[in-house]
Amino acid sequence: MIEKKLLKKNRYDRLLQLLIILLVFGIIGGALQPVRIFTLLLVPKTISFYVKNKNMFSMFMFEFVFFVCWLLYGIISISWGTDLISGFKELSYLLLNFMLFFVFTFLAIKANKVYHSIIFAWLFLFLLTVPIAVYEIIVDVHLPTSLQQSNNIIGGDGRLRHFASVTYGNLNGYNQLLVYLCPFIFSLFYLYRKGFQTLLISILTLMYLSIILLNSSRAAVLSAVIVISVFYLSKKKINKWVYILPTLFFITLVTYYYDEIFFMITYRLDHQGFEDGIRTQIIQSGLMSLENSMFMGVGAGNFQANMEENYDLVINAPHNLFLEIGVQYGLLILMGFFFLLRKIYKNSRRNRIMVSRFVVYSGLLAFPIMAIINSGHLLSMLTWLYIYSLYVFSNPRFLYNKLV
Protein backbone atom coordinates (compact mmCIF):
# COMPACT_ATOMS: atom_id res chain seq x y z
CA MET A 1 0.00 0.00 0.00
CA ILE A 2 1.06 3.61 -0.50
CA GLU A 3 0.73 4.44 3.19
CA LYS A 4 2.39 2.91 6.22
CA LYS A 5 0.87 -0.49 6.88
CA LEU A 6 1.37 -0.14 10.62
CA LEU A 7 -1.02 2.77 10.77
CA LYS A 8 -4.69 1.96 11.12
CA LYS A 9 -7.51 4.18 10.02
CA ASN A 10 -8.58 6.58 12.71
CA ARG A 11 -11.81 8.49 13.27
CA TYR A 12 -10.66 11.25 10.92
CA ASP A 13 -10.33 8.72 8.11
CA ARG A 14 -13.88 7.60 8.80
CA LEU A 15 -15.18 11.18 8.98
CA LEU A 16 -13.44 12.00 5.71
CA GLN A 17 -15.01 8.98 4.07
CA LEU A 18 -18.44 9.76 5.46
CA LEU A 19 -18.21 13.31 4.10
CA ILE A 20 -17.80 11.91 0.57
CA ILE A 21 -20.22 9.00 0.95
CA LEU A 22 -23.03 11.34 2.04
CA LEU A 23 -23.11 12.54 -1.55
CA VAL A 24 -25.16 9.40 -2.22
CA PHE A 25 -28.27 11.34 -1.15
CA GLY A 26 -27.87 13.59 -4.18
CA ILE A 27 -30.43 16.39 -4.24
CA ILE A 28 -32.53 14.83 -1.45
CA GLY A 29 -33.03 17.41 1.25
CA GLY A 30 -32.59 20.43 -1.00
CA ALA A 31 -30.71 23.14 0.87
CA LEU A 32 -30.50 20.78 3.85
CA GLN A 33 -28.77 17.92 2.07
CA PRO A 34 -27.08 15.53 4.54
CA VAL A 35 -23.59 16.40 3.26
CA ARG A 36 -24.24 20.10 3.93
CA ILE A 37 -25.52 19.45 7.45
CA PHE A 38 -22.55 17.19 8.18
CA THR A 39 -20.14 19.86 6.93
CA LEU A 40 -21.74 22.46 9.21
CA LEU A 41 -21.39 20.11 12.18
CA LEU A 42 -17.66 19.82 11.48
CA VAL A 43 -17.05 23.57 11.15
CA PRO A 44 -16.57 24.34 14.90
CA LYS A 45 -13.95 21.58 15.29
CA THR A 46 -12.26 22.78 12.10
CA ILE A 47 -12.08 26.38 13.30
CA SER A 48 -10.65 25.24 16.62
CA PHE A 49 -7.97 23.24 14.82
CA TYR A 50 -6.89 26.11 12.59
CA VAL A 51 -6.86 28.57 15.51
CA LYS A 52 -4.50 26.26 17.41
CA ASN A 53 -2.36 25.71 14.29
CA LYS A 54 -1.95 29.21 12.91
CA ASN A 55 0.65 28.04 10.40
CA MET A 56 -2.25 26.58 8.46
CA PHE A 57 -3.25 30.07 7.34
CA SER A 58 0.13 30.57 5.72
CA MET A 59 -0.03 27.05 4.26
CA PHE A 60 -3.38 27.76 2.62
CA MET A 61 -3.02 31.51 2.27
CA PHE A 62 -3.85 31.62 -1.43
CA GLU A 63 -7.01 29.56 -0.97
CA PHE A 64 -8.13 31.64 2.01
CA VAL A 65 -7.54 34.98 0.26
CA PHE A 66 -9.07 33.76 -3.00
CA PHE A 67 -12.23 32.49 -1.34
CA VAL A 68 -12.65 35.68 0.69
CA CYS A 69 -12.13 37.86 -2.39
CA TRP A 70 -14.59 35.75 -4.36
CA LEU A 71 -17.26 36.15 -1.68
CA LEU A 72 -16.65 39.88 -1.27
CA TYR A 73 -16.76 40.43 -5.01
CA GLY A 74 -19.95 38.35 -5.18
CA ILE A 75 -21.57 40.54 -2.52
CA ILE A 76 -20.59 43.69 -4.44
CA SER A 77 -21.83 42.19 -7.74
CA ILE A 78 -25.33 41.77 -6.31
CA SER A 79 -25.68 45.55 -6.59
CA TRP A 80 -25.74 45.33 -10.40
CA GLY A 81 -27.50 41.97 -10.66
CA THR A 82 -31.24 41.75 -11.30
CA ASP A 83 -32.08 38.59 -9.32
CA LEU A 84 -31.23 39.41 -5.70
CA ILE A 85 -32.72 36.23 -4.26
CA SER A 86 -30.67 33.96 -6.52
CA GLY A 87 -27.60 36.08 -5.78
CA PHE A 88 -27.83 35.74 -2.00
CA LYS A 89 -28.74 32.05 -2.34
CA GLU A 90 -25.67 31.32 -4.45
CA LEU A 91 -23.34 33.24 -2.13
CA SER A 92 -24.64 31.34 0.91
CA TYR A 93 -23.96 28.05 -0.88
CA LEU A 94 -20.53 29.27 -1.96
CA LEU A 95 -19.68 30.23 1.62
CA LEU A 96 -20.42 26.67 2.74
CA ASN A 97 -18.52 25.17 -0.20
CA PHE A 98 -15.48 27.29 0.65
CA MET A 99 -15.73 26.31 4.30
CA LEU A 100 -15.78 22.73 3.04
CA PHE A 101 -12.20 23.21 1.82
CA PHE A 102 -10.93 23.79 5.36
CA VAL A 103 -13.10 20.99 6.77
CA PHE A 104 -11.77 18.60 4.11
CA THR A 105 -8.11 19.57 4.58
CA PHE A 106 -8.47 19.40 8.38
CA LEU A 107 -9.73 15.82 8.17
CA ALA A 108 -7.06 14.96 5.57
CA ILE A 109 -4.29 16.29 7.83
CA LYS A 110 -5.50 14.28 10.81
CA ALA A 111 -6.26 11.06 8.90
CA ASN A 112 -3.77 8.19 8.99
CA LYS A 113 -4.53 6.76 5.53
CA VAL A 114 -5.82 9.74 3.63
CA TYR A 115 -5.28 8.48 0.05
CA HIS A 116 -6.75 5.10 0.85
CA SER A 117 -9.71 6.70 2.62
CA ILE A 118 -10.54 9.07 -0.24
CA ILE A 119 -10.26 6.39 -2.93
CA PHE A 120 -12.48 3.92 -1.09
CA ALA A 121 -14.99 6.60 -0.16
CA TRP A 122 -15.55 7.40 -3.84
CA LEU A 123 -15.62 3.67 -4.62
CA PHE A 124 -18.19 2.92 -1.92
CA LEU A 125 -20.25 5.90 -3.07
CA PHE A 126 -20.38 4.37 -6.54
CA LEU A 127 -21.31 0.92 -5.23
CA LEU A 128 -24.19 2.39 -3.25
CA THR A 129 -25.65 3.87 -6.44
CA VAL A 130 -25.24 0.74 -8.59
CA PRO A 131 -28.36 -1.21 -7.47
CA ILE A 132 -30.58 1.83 -8.09
CA ALA A 133 -28.90 2.62 -11.41
CA VAL A 134 -29.19 -0.93 -12.72
CA TYR A 135 -32.85 -1.13 -11.67
CA GLU A 136 -33.60 2.17 -13.41
CA ILE A 137 -31.88 1.13 -16.63
CA ILE A 138 -33.58 -2.28 -16.78
CA VAL A 139 -37.08 -1.45 -15.53
CA ASP A 140 -37.26 2.25 -16.52
CA VAL A 141 -38.64 3.23 -13.12
CA HIS A 142 -37.07 6.18 -11.32
CA LEU A 143 -37.07 7.77 -7.90
CA PRO A 144 -39.44 10.69 -7.22
CA THR A 145 -36.41 13.02 -7.21
CA SER A 146 -35.89 12.43 -10.94
CA LEU A 147 -37.09 15.25 -13.20
CA GLN A 148 -37.37 12.73 -16.05
CA GLN A 149 -39.60 9.74 -15.44
CA SER A 150 -40.56 6.55 -17.30
CA ASN A 151 -41.36 6.36 -21.02
CA ASN A 152 -38.85 9.06 -21.90
CA ILE A 153 -38.94 9.25 -25.71
CA ILE A 154 -35.79 10.48 -27.43
CA GLY A 155 -35.18 10.70 -31.15
CA GLY A 156 -37.19 10.98 -34.32
CA ASP A 157 -38.17 7.32 -34.40
CA GLY A 158 -39.94 7.52 -31.03
CA ARG A 159 -37.72 5.03 -29.22
CA LEU A 160 -37.77 4.87 -25.44
CA ARG A 161 -34.58 5.83 -23.65
CA HIS A 162 -33.74 3.95 -20.48
CA PHE A 163 -31.40 5.83 -18.18
CA ALA A 164 -30.28 6.16 -14.55
CA SER A 165 -30.45 9.35 -12.50
CA VAL A 166 -30.42 7.72 -9.02
CA THR A 167 -30.84 10.55 -6.46
CA TYR A 168 -29.23 13.27 -8.57
CA GLY A 169 -32.32 14.79 -10.21
CA ASN A 170 -31.58 13.87 -13.82
CA LEU A 171 -29.25 11.68 -15.86
CA ASN A 172 -26.76 14.55 -16.25
CA GLY A 173 -26.53 14.79 -12.47
CA TYR A 174 -25.68 11.10 -12.18
CA ASN A 175 -23.33 11.29 -15.16
CA GLN A 176 -21.53 14.08 -13.31
CA LEU A 177 -20.91 11.77 -10.38
CA LEU A 178 -19.80 8.96 -12.69
CA VAL A 179 -17.08 11.02 -14.39
CA TYR A 180 -15.75 12.32 -11.05
CA LEU A 181 -15.44 8.70 -9.93
CA CYS A 182 -13.32 7.66 -12.89
CA PRO A 183 -9.80 8.58 -11.67
CA PHE A 184 -10.47 6.95 -8.31
CA ILE A 185 -11.87 3.75 -9.84
CA PHE A 186 -8.78 3.28 -12.01
CA SER A 187 -6.46 4.24 -9.16
CA LEU A 188 -7.35 0.88 -7.57
CA PHE A 189 -5.03 -0.81 -10.08
CA TYR A 190 -2.15 1.04 -8.41
CA LEU A 191 -3.12 -0.19 -4.95
CA TYR A 192 -3.71 -3.86 -5.75
CA ARG A 193 -1.52 -5.76 -8.20
CA LYS A 194 -2.15 -9.43 -7.45
CA GLY A 195 -3.97 -11.42 -10.11
CA PHE A 196 -7.26 -12.11 -8.34
CA GLN A 197 -7.47 -8.60 -6.89
CA THR A 198 -6.83 -7.07 -10.31
CA LEU A 199 -9.49 -9.34 -11.82
CA LEU A 200 -12.09 -8.11 -9.31
CA ILE A 201 -11.13 -4.51 -10.00
CA SER A 202 -11.41 -5.20 -13.74
CA ILE A 203 -14.94 -6.52 -13.32
CA LEU A 204 -15.84 -3.48 -11.20
CA THR A 205 -14.35 -1.18 -13.84
CA LEU A 206 -16.26 -2.84 -16.67
CA MET A 207 -19.50 -2.53 -14.71
CA TYR A 208 -18.72 1.15 -14.17
CA LEU A 209 -17.99 1.74 -17.87
CA SER A 210 -21.16 -0.12 -18.85
CA ILE A 211 -23.31 2.26 -16.81
CA ILE A 212 -21.58 5.26 -18.44
CA LEU A 213 -22.30 3.84 -21.90
CA LEU A 214 -25.90 3.02 -21.09
CA ASN A 215 -26.50 6.53 -19.76
CA SER A 216 -25.49 7.82 -23.19
CA SER A 217 -23.54 10.98 -22.40
CA ARG A 218 -20.97 11.91 -25.04
CA ALA A 219 -19.04 14.08 -22.58
CA ALA A 220 -19.04 11.32 -19.93
CA VAL A 221 -17.75 8.76 -22.42
CA LEU A 222 -15.04 11.18 -23.61
CA SER A 223 -14.03 11.93 -20.00
CA ALA A 224 -13.66 8.22 -19.31
CA VAL A 225 -11.60 7.78 -22.50
CA ILE A 226 -9.22 10.54 -21.35
CA VAL A 227 -8.76 8.98 -17.90
CA ILE A 228 -8.24 5.50 -19.39
CA SER A 229 -5.70 6.89 -21.87
CA VAL A 230 -3.72 8.50 -19.08
CA PHE A 231 -3.89 5.22 -17.16
CA TYR A 232 -2.46 3.13 -19.99
CA LEU A 233 0.20 5.72 -20.79
CA SER A 234 1.35 6.15 -17.19
CA LYS A 235 1.21 2.62 -15.80
CA LYS A 236 4.41 0.77 -16.69
CA LYS A 237 3.83 -2.56 -14.98
CA ILE A 238 0.53 -3.95 -16.17
CA ASN A 239 -0.66 -7.43 -15.37
CA LYS A 240 -2.10 -7.44 -18.88
CA TRP A 241 -3.98 -10.68 -19.25
CA VAL A 242 -5.84 -10.28 -15.98
CA TYR A 243 -7.89 -7.37 -17.20
CA ILE A 244 -7.36 -7.51 -20.96
CA LEU A 245 -9.40 -10.73 -21.09
CA PRO A 246 -12.42 -9.20 -19.28
CA THR A 247 -12.04 -6.18 -21.58
CA LEU A 248 -12.22 -8.42 -24.64
CA PHE A 249 -15.32 -10.05 -23.17
CA PHE A 250 -16.79 -6.60 -22.62
CA ILE A 251 -16.09 -5.59 -26.23
CA THR A 252 -17.76 -8.78 -27.45
CA LEU A 253 -20.78 -8.11 -25.26
CA VAL A 254 -21.32 -4.52 -26.36
CA THR A 255 -20.79 -5.51 -30.00
CA TYR A 256 -23.55 -8.13 -29.71
CA TYR A 257 -25.91 -5.65 -28.00
CA TYR A 258 -24.63 -2.66 -29.97
CA ASP A 259 -28.04 -1.29 -30.93
CA GLU A 260 -29.43 -1.38 -27.39
CA ILE A 261 -26.34 0.13 -25.77
CA PHE A 262 -25.19 2.65 -28.34
CA PHE A 263 -28.48 3.79 -29.87
CA MET A 264 -28.61 7.08 -27.99
CA ILE A 265 -24.94 7.93 -28.48
CA THR A 266 -24.97 7.07 -32.19
CA TYR A 267 -28.27 8.89 -32.69
CA ARG A 268 -26.89 12.09 -31.13
CA LEU A 269 -23.59 11.78 -33.02
CA ASP A 270 -25.44 11.30 -36.31
CA HIS A 271 -27.62 14.36 -35.70
CA GLN A 272 -25.26 16.62 -33.75
CA GLY A 273 -21.74 15.18 -33.93
CA PHE A 274 -19.77 16.45 -30.96
CA GLU A 275 -21.44 19.84 -31.24
CA ASP A 276 -24.63 20.86 -29.50
CA GLY A 277 -26.47 23.78 -31.09
CA ILE A 278 -28.26 24.79 -27.90
CA ARG A 279 -25.09 24.73 -25.79
CA THR A 280 -23.19 26.61 -28.47
CA GLN A 281 -25.84 29.35 -28.29
CA ILE A 282 -25.50 29.42 -24.50
CA ILE A 283 -21.72 29.82 -24.74
CA GLN A 284 -21.99 32.57 -27.35
CA SER A 285 -24.64 34.41 -25.34
CA GLY A 286 -22.63 34.00 -22.15
CA LEU A 287 -19.49 35.43 -23.73
CA MET A 288 -21.51 38.36 -25.10
CA SER A 289 -22.88 39.02 -21.61
CA LEU A 290 -19.37 38.90 -20.16
CA GLU A 291 -18.12 41.37 -22.76
CA ASN A 292 -21.11 43.66 -22.24
CA SER A 293 -20.39 43.69 -18.49
CA MET A 294 -16.88 44.99 -19.20
CA PHE A 295 -15.62 41.54 -18.07
CA MET A 296 -16.87 42.24 -14.51
CA GLY A 297 -19.65 39.64 -14.67
CA VAL A 298 -23.42 39.95 -14.57
CA GLY A 299 -23.64 39.33 -10.82
CA ALA A 300 -23.73 36.39 -8.42
CA GLY A 301 -26.47 33.90 -9.24
CA ASN A 302 -27.64 35.93 -12.24
CA PHE A 303 -26.62 33.75 -15.18
CA GLN A 304 -30.10 32.44 -15.96
CA ALA A 305 -31.81 35.75 -15.18
CA ASN A 306 -29.48 37.50 -17.62
CA MET A 307 -30.08 34.90 -20.32
CA GLU A 308 -33.86 35.18 -19.90
CA GLU A 309 -33.85 38.96 -20.11
CA ASN A 310 -31.45 39.44 -23.02
CA TYR A 311 -31.45 36.28 -25.14
CA ASP A 312 -34.11 34.08 -26.67
CA LEU A 313 -32.79 30.68 -25.65
CA VAL A 314 -34.56 27.34 -25.28
CA ILE A 315 -32.38 26.48 -22.26
CA ASN A 316 -30.85 29.11 -19.97
CA ALA A 317 -28.71 26.89 -17.73
CA PRO A 318 -24.95 27.29 -18.38
CA HIS A 319 -23.97 23.59 -18.52
CA ASN A 320 -20.38 24.77 -18.17
CA LEU A 321 -18.53 25.45 -14.91
CA PHE A 322 -16.07 27.91 -16.42
CA LEU A 323 -18.86 29.81 -18.18
CA GLU A 324 -20.82 29.80 -14.93
CA ILE A 325 -17.93 31.42 -13.06
CA GLY A 326 -16.80 33.85 -15.76
CA VAL A 327 -20.20 35.22 -16.79
CA GLN A 328 -21.36 35.77 -13.20
CA TYR A 329 -18.15 36.85 -11.44
CA GLY A 330 -16.01 38.22 -14.22
CA LEU A 331 -12.59 37.56 -15.63
CA LEU A 332 -10.53 38.10 -12.46
CA ILE A 333 -12.40 35.47 -10.42
CA LEU A 334 -12.23 33.04 -13.34
CA MET A 335 -8.46 33.57 -13.54
CA GLY A 336 -8.21 32.92 -9.79
CA PHE A 337 -10.07 29.62 -10.27
CA PHE A 338 -7.68 28.63 -13.06
CA PHE A 339 -4.81 29.50 -10.75
CA LEU A 340 -6.25 27.14 -8.11
CA LEU A 341 -6.30 24.31 -10.67
CA ARG A 342 -2.78 25.25 -11.73
CA LYS A 343 -1.62 25.04 -8.11
CA ILE A 344 -3.03 21.53 -7.86
CA TYR A 345 -1.07 20.57 -10.97
CA LYS A 346 2.17 22.17 -9.75
CA ASN A 347 1.89 20.48 -6.34
CA SER A 348 1.44 17.14 -8.07
CA ARG A 349 4.61 17.58 -10.11
CA ARG A 350 6.55 17.46 -6.84
CA ASN A 351 4.72 14.31 -5.76
CA ARG A 352 6.61 11.11 -6.62
CA ILE A 353 3.77 8.77 -5.63
CA MET A 354 2.42 7.26 -8.85
CA VAL A 355 -1.19 6.82 -7.74
CA SER A 356 -1.30 10.46 -6.69
CA ARG A 357 0.11 11.70 -9.98
CA PHE A 358 -2.30 9.54 -11.95
CA VAL A 359 -5.38 10.74 -10.05
CA VAL A 360 -4.40 14.41 -10.38
CA TYR A 361 -3.17 14.33 -13.98
CA SER A 362 -6.11 12.32 -15.32
CA GLY A 363 -8.59 14.21 -13.15
CA LEU A 364 -7.36 17.62 -14.31
CA LEU A 365 -6.94 16.63 -17.97
CA ALA A 366 -10.52 15.38 -18.17
CA PHE A 367 -11.93 18.19 -16.02
CA PRO A 368 -12.74 20.61 -18.89
CA ILE A 369 -14.96 17.90 -20.40
CA MET A 370 -16.41 16.91 -17.02
CA ALA A 371 -17.30 20.55 -16.41
CA ILE A 372 -19.78 20.72 -19.32
CA ILE A 373 -22.00 17.77 -18.39
CA ASN A 374 -24.33 19.42 -15.89
CA SER A 375 -25.28 22.84 -14.52
CA GLY A 376 -25.17 24.29 -11.02
CA HIS A 377 -21.55 23.32 -10.33
CA LEU A 378 -20.99 26.27 -8.00
CA LEU A 379 -23.87 25.21 -5.77
CA SER A 380 -22.97 21.53 -5.83
CA MET A 381 -20.81 20.06 -3.08
CA LEU A 382 -20.10 17.17 -5.45
CA THR A 383 -17.94 19.33 -7.71
CA TRP A 384 -16.10 20.96 -4.81
CA LEU A 385 -15.42 17.64 -3.08
CA TYR A 386 -13.94 16.37 -6.35
CA ILE A 387 -11.67 19.43 -6.62
CA TYR A 388 -10.65 19.19 -2.97
CA SER A 389 -9.90 15.47 -3.39
CA LEU A 390 -7.53 16.32 -6.25
CA TYR A 391 -6.02 19.07 -4.06
CA VAL A 392 -5.21 16.63 -1.26
CA PHE A 393 -3.86 14.02 -3.69
CA SER A 394 -1.59 16.60 -5.27
CA ASN A 395 0.29 17.40 -2.05
CA PRO A 396 2.36 14.55 -0.52
CA ARG A 397 2.50 16.37 2.82
CA PHE A 398 -1.09 15.27 3.48
CA LEU A 399 0.01 11.66 3.08
CA TYR A 400 2.86 11.88 5.56
CA ASN A 401 1.15 14.23 8.02
CA LYS A 402 3.92 16.81 7.67
CA LEU A 403 1.60 19.78 7.78
CA VAL A 404 1.60 20.05 11.55
mmCIF file of N, CA and C in Angstrom, residues 118-127 130 177-192 200-209 212 227-228 231 355 358-359 362:
data_model
loop_
_atom_site.group_PDB
_atom_site.id
_atom_site.type_symbol
_atom_site.label_atom_id
_atom_site.label_comp_id
_atom_site.label_asym_id
_atom_site.label_seq_id
_atom_site.Cartn_x
_atom_site.Cartn_y
_atom_site.Cartn_z
ATOM 1 N N ILE A 118 -9.850 8.322 0.811
ATOM 2 C CA ILE A 118 -10.542 9.065 -0.242
ATOM 3 C C ILE A 118 -10.916 8.142 -1.399
ATOM 4 N N ILE A 119 -9.982 7.302 -1.815
ATOM 5 C CA ILE A 119 -10.258 6.387 -2.929
ATOM 6 C C ILE A 119 -11.427 5.477 -2.609
ATOM 7 N N PHE A 120 -11.422 4.884 -1.420
ATOM 8 C CA PHE A 120 -12.479 3.924 -1.093
ATOM 9 C C PHE A 120 -13.792 4.611 -0.746
ATOM 10 N N ALA A 121 -13.744 5.863 -0.360
ATOM 11 C CA ALA A 121 -14.992 6.602 -0.158
ATOM 12 C C ALA A 121 -15.701 6.808 -1.492
ATOM 13 N N TRP A 122 -14.948 7.232 -2.515
ATOM 14 C CA TRP A 122 -15.554 7.405 -3.842
ATOM 15 C C TRP A 122 -16.018 6.063 -4.402
ATOM 16 N N LEU A 123 -15.233 5.004 -4.152
ATOM 17 C CA LEU A 123 -15.619 3.670 -4.621
ATOM 18 C C LEU A 123 -16.915 3.211 -3.955
ATOM 19 N N PHE A 124 -16.998 3.356 -2.635
ATOM 20 C CA PHE A 124 -18.191 2.922 -1.917
ATOM 21 C C PHE A 124 -19.398 3.759 -2.323
ATOM 22 N N LEU A 125 -19.175 5.044 -2.584
ATOM 23 C CA LEU A 125 -20.252 5.904 -3.073
ATOM 24 C C LEU A 125 -20.814 5.361 -4.376
ATOM 25 N N PHE A 126 -19.929 4.954 -5.274
ATOM 26 C CA PHE A 126 -20.381 4.372 -6.543
ATOM 27 C C PHE A 126 -21.170 3.092 -6.312
ATOM 28 N N LEU A 127 -20.642 2.203 -5.468
ATOM 29 C CA LEU A 127 -21.310 0.920 -5.231
ATOM 30 C C LEU A 127 -22.697 1.095 -4.634
ATOM 31 N N VAL A 130 -25.113 1.749 -7.531
ATOM 32 C CA VAL A 130 -25.238 0.739 -8.590
ATOM 33 C C VAL A 130 -26.587 0.022 -8.579
ATOM 34 N N LEU A 177 -21.543 12.592 -11.402
ATOM 35 C CA LEU A 177 -20.907 11.765 -10.381
ATOM 36 C C LEU A 177 -20.031 10.695 -11.013
ATOM 37 N N LEU A 178 -20.537 10.054 -12.066
ATOM 38 C CA LEU A 178 -19.797 8.958 -12.693
ATOM 39 C C LEU A 178 -18.433 9.416 -13.208
ATOM 40 N N VAL A 179 -18.378 10.581 -13.840
ATOM 41 C CA VAL A 179 -17.084 11.025 -14.387
ATOM 42 C C VAL A 179 -16.119 11.417 -13.267
ATOM 43 N N TYR A 180 -16.633 11.985 -12.176
ATOM 44 C CA TYR A 180 -15.753 12.319 -11.052
ATOM 45 C C TYR A 180 -15.186 11.062 -10.405
ATOM 46 N N LEU A 181 -15.906 9.959 -10.508
ATOM 47 C CA LEU A 181 -15.444 8.698 -9.927
ATOM 48 C C LEU A 181 -14.288 8.081 -10.703
ATOM 49 N N CYS A 182 -14.203 8.399 -11.989
ATOM 50 C CA CYS A 182 -13.325 7.657 -12.895
ATOM 51 C C CYS A 182 -11.865 7.582 -12.435
ATOM 52 N N PRO A 183 -11.204 8.703 -12.096
ATOM 53 C CA PRO A 183 -9.798 8.585 -11.668
ATOM 54 C C PRO A 183 -9.615 7.709 -10.440
ATOM 55 N N PHE A 184 -10.589 7.721 -9.539
ATOM 56 C CA PHE A 184 -10.471 6.950 -8.305
ATOM 57 C C PHE A 184 -10.739 5.462 -8.545
ATOM 58 N N ILE A 185 -11.633 5.150 -9.483
ATOM 59 C CA ILE A 185 -11.872 3.754 -9.842
ATOM 60 C C ILE A 185 -10.593 3.137 -10.417
ATOM 61 N N PHE A 186 -9.974 3.824 -11.358
ATOM 62 C CA PHE A 186 -8.776 3.281 -12.011
ATOM 63 C C PHE A 186 -7.554 3.336 -11.102
ATOM 64 N N SER A 187 -7.591 4.193 -10.089
ATOM 65 C CA SER A 187 -6.459 4.237 -9.156
ATOM 66 C C SER A 187 -6.338 2.944 -8.352
ATOM 67 N N LEU A 188 -7.398 2.142 -8.296
ATOM 68 C CA LEU A 188 -7.353 0.876 -7.567
ATOM 69 C C LEU A 188 -6.306 -0.069 -8.147
ATOM 70 N N PHE A 189 -6.043 0.048 -9.461
ATOM 71 C CA PHE A 189 -5.030 -0.807 -10.084
ATOM 72 C C PHE A 189 -3.639 -0.509 -9.545
ATOM 73 N N TYR A 190 -3.432 0.693 -9.003
ATOM 74 C CA TYR A 190 -2.145 1.038 -8.410
ATOM 75 C C TYR A 190 -2.016 0.471 -6.997
ATOM 76 N N LEU A 191 -3.155 0.280 -6.339
ATOM 77 C CA LEU A 191 -3.123 -0.192 -4.955
ATOM 78 C C LEU A 191 -3.028 -1.709 -4.863
ATOM 79 N N TYR A 192 -3.652 -2.404 -5.803
ATOM 80 C CA TYR A 192 -3.709 -3.864 -5.748
ATOM 81 C C TYR A 192 -3.191 -4.430 -7.069
ATOM 82 N N LEU A 200 -10.893 -8.693 -9.934
ATOM 83 C CA LEU A 200 -12.086 -8.113 -9.308
ATOM 84 C C LEU A 200 -12.228 -6.630 -9.664
ATOM 85 N N ILE A 201 -11.100 -5.927 -9.649
ATOM 86 C CA ILE A 201 -11.133 -4.507 -10.005
ATOM 87 C C ILE A 201 -11.521 -4.347 -11.470
ATOM 88 N N SER A 202 -11.059 -5.252 -12.319
ATOM 89 C CA SER A 202 -11.408 -5.199 -13.741
ATOM 90 C C SER A 202 -12.904 -5.353 -13.938
ATOM 91 N N ILE A 203 -13.500 -6.307 -13.227
ATOM 92 C CA ILE A 203 -14.945 -6.522 -13.316
ATOM 93 C C ILE A 203 -15.693 -5.288 -12.832
ATOM 94 N N LEU A 204 -15.235 -4.709 -11.727
ATOM 95 C CA LEU A 204 -15.838 -3.482 -11.203
ATOM 96 C C LEU A 204 -15.732 -2.360 -12.232
ATOM 97 N N THR A 205 -14.571 -2.235 -12.854
ATOM 98 C CA THR A 205 -14.347 -1.181 -13.837
ATOM 99 C C THR A 205 -15.255 -1.351 -15.049
ATOM 100 N N LEU A 206 -15.404 -2.584 -15.512
ATOM 101 C CA LEU A 206 -16.263 -2.841 -16.667
ATOM 102 C C LEU A 206 -17.725 -2.546 -16.341
ATOM 103 N N MET A 207 -18.138 -2.865 -15.135
ATOM 104 C CA MET A 207 -19.500 -2.528 -14.707
ATOM 105 C C MET A 207 -19.693 -1.012 -14.704
ATOM 106 N N TYR A 208 -18.681 -0.314 -14.211
ATOM 107 C CA TYR A 208 -18.723 1.149 -14.174
ATOM 108 C C TYR A 208 -18.820 1.732 -15.582
ATOM 109 N N LEU A 209 -17.976 1.240 -16.497
ATOM 110 C CA LEU A 209 -17.988 1.742 -17.869
ATOM 111 C C LEU A 209 -19.289 1.409 -18.582
ATOM 112 N N ILE A 212 -21.845 4.015 -17.704
ATOM 113 C CA ILE A 212 -21.575 5.258 -18.438
ATOM 114 C C ILE A 212 -22.097 5.158 -19.870
ATOM 115 N N VAL A 227 -9.326 9.578 -19.108
ATOM 116 C CA VAL A 227 -8.760 8.977 -17.901
ATOM 117 C C VAL A 227 -8.113 7.631 -18.222
ATOM 118 N N ILE A 228 -8.782 6.817 -19.026
ATOM 119 C CA ILE A 228 -8.240 5.501 -19.394
ATOM 120 C C ILE A 228 -6.947 5.661 -20.192
ATOM 121 N N PHE A 231 -4.204 6.436 -17.922
ATOM 122 C CA PHE A 231 -3.887 5.225 -17.157
ATOM 123 C C PHE A 231 -2.953 4.314 -17.940
ATOM 124 N N VAL A 355 0.276 6.786 -7.794
ATOM 125 C CA VAL A 355 -1.186 6.823 -7.743
ATOM 126 C C VAL A 355 -1.678 8.254 -7.607
ATOM 127 N N PHE A 358 -1.281 9.996 -11.002
ATOM 128 C CA PHE A 358 -2.299 9.536 -11.950
ATOM 129 C C PHE A 358 -3.644 10.191 -11.671
ATOM 130 N N VAL A 359 -4.079 10.170 -10.409
ATOM 131 C CA VAL A 359 -5.383 10.743 -10.054
ATOM 132 C C VAL A 359 -5.444 12.215 -10.441
ATOM 133 N N SER A 362 -4.924 12.752 -14.570
ATOM 134 C CA SER A 362 -6.108 12.319 -15.323
ATOM 135 C C SER A 362 -7.325 13.140 -14.928
#
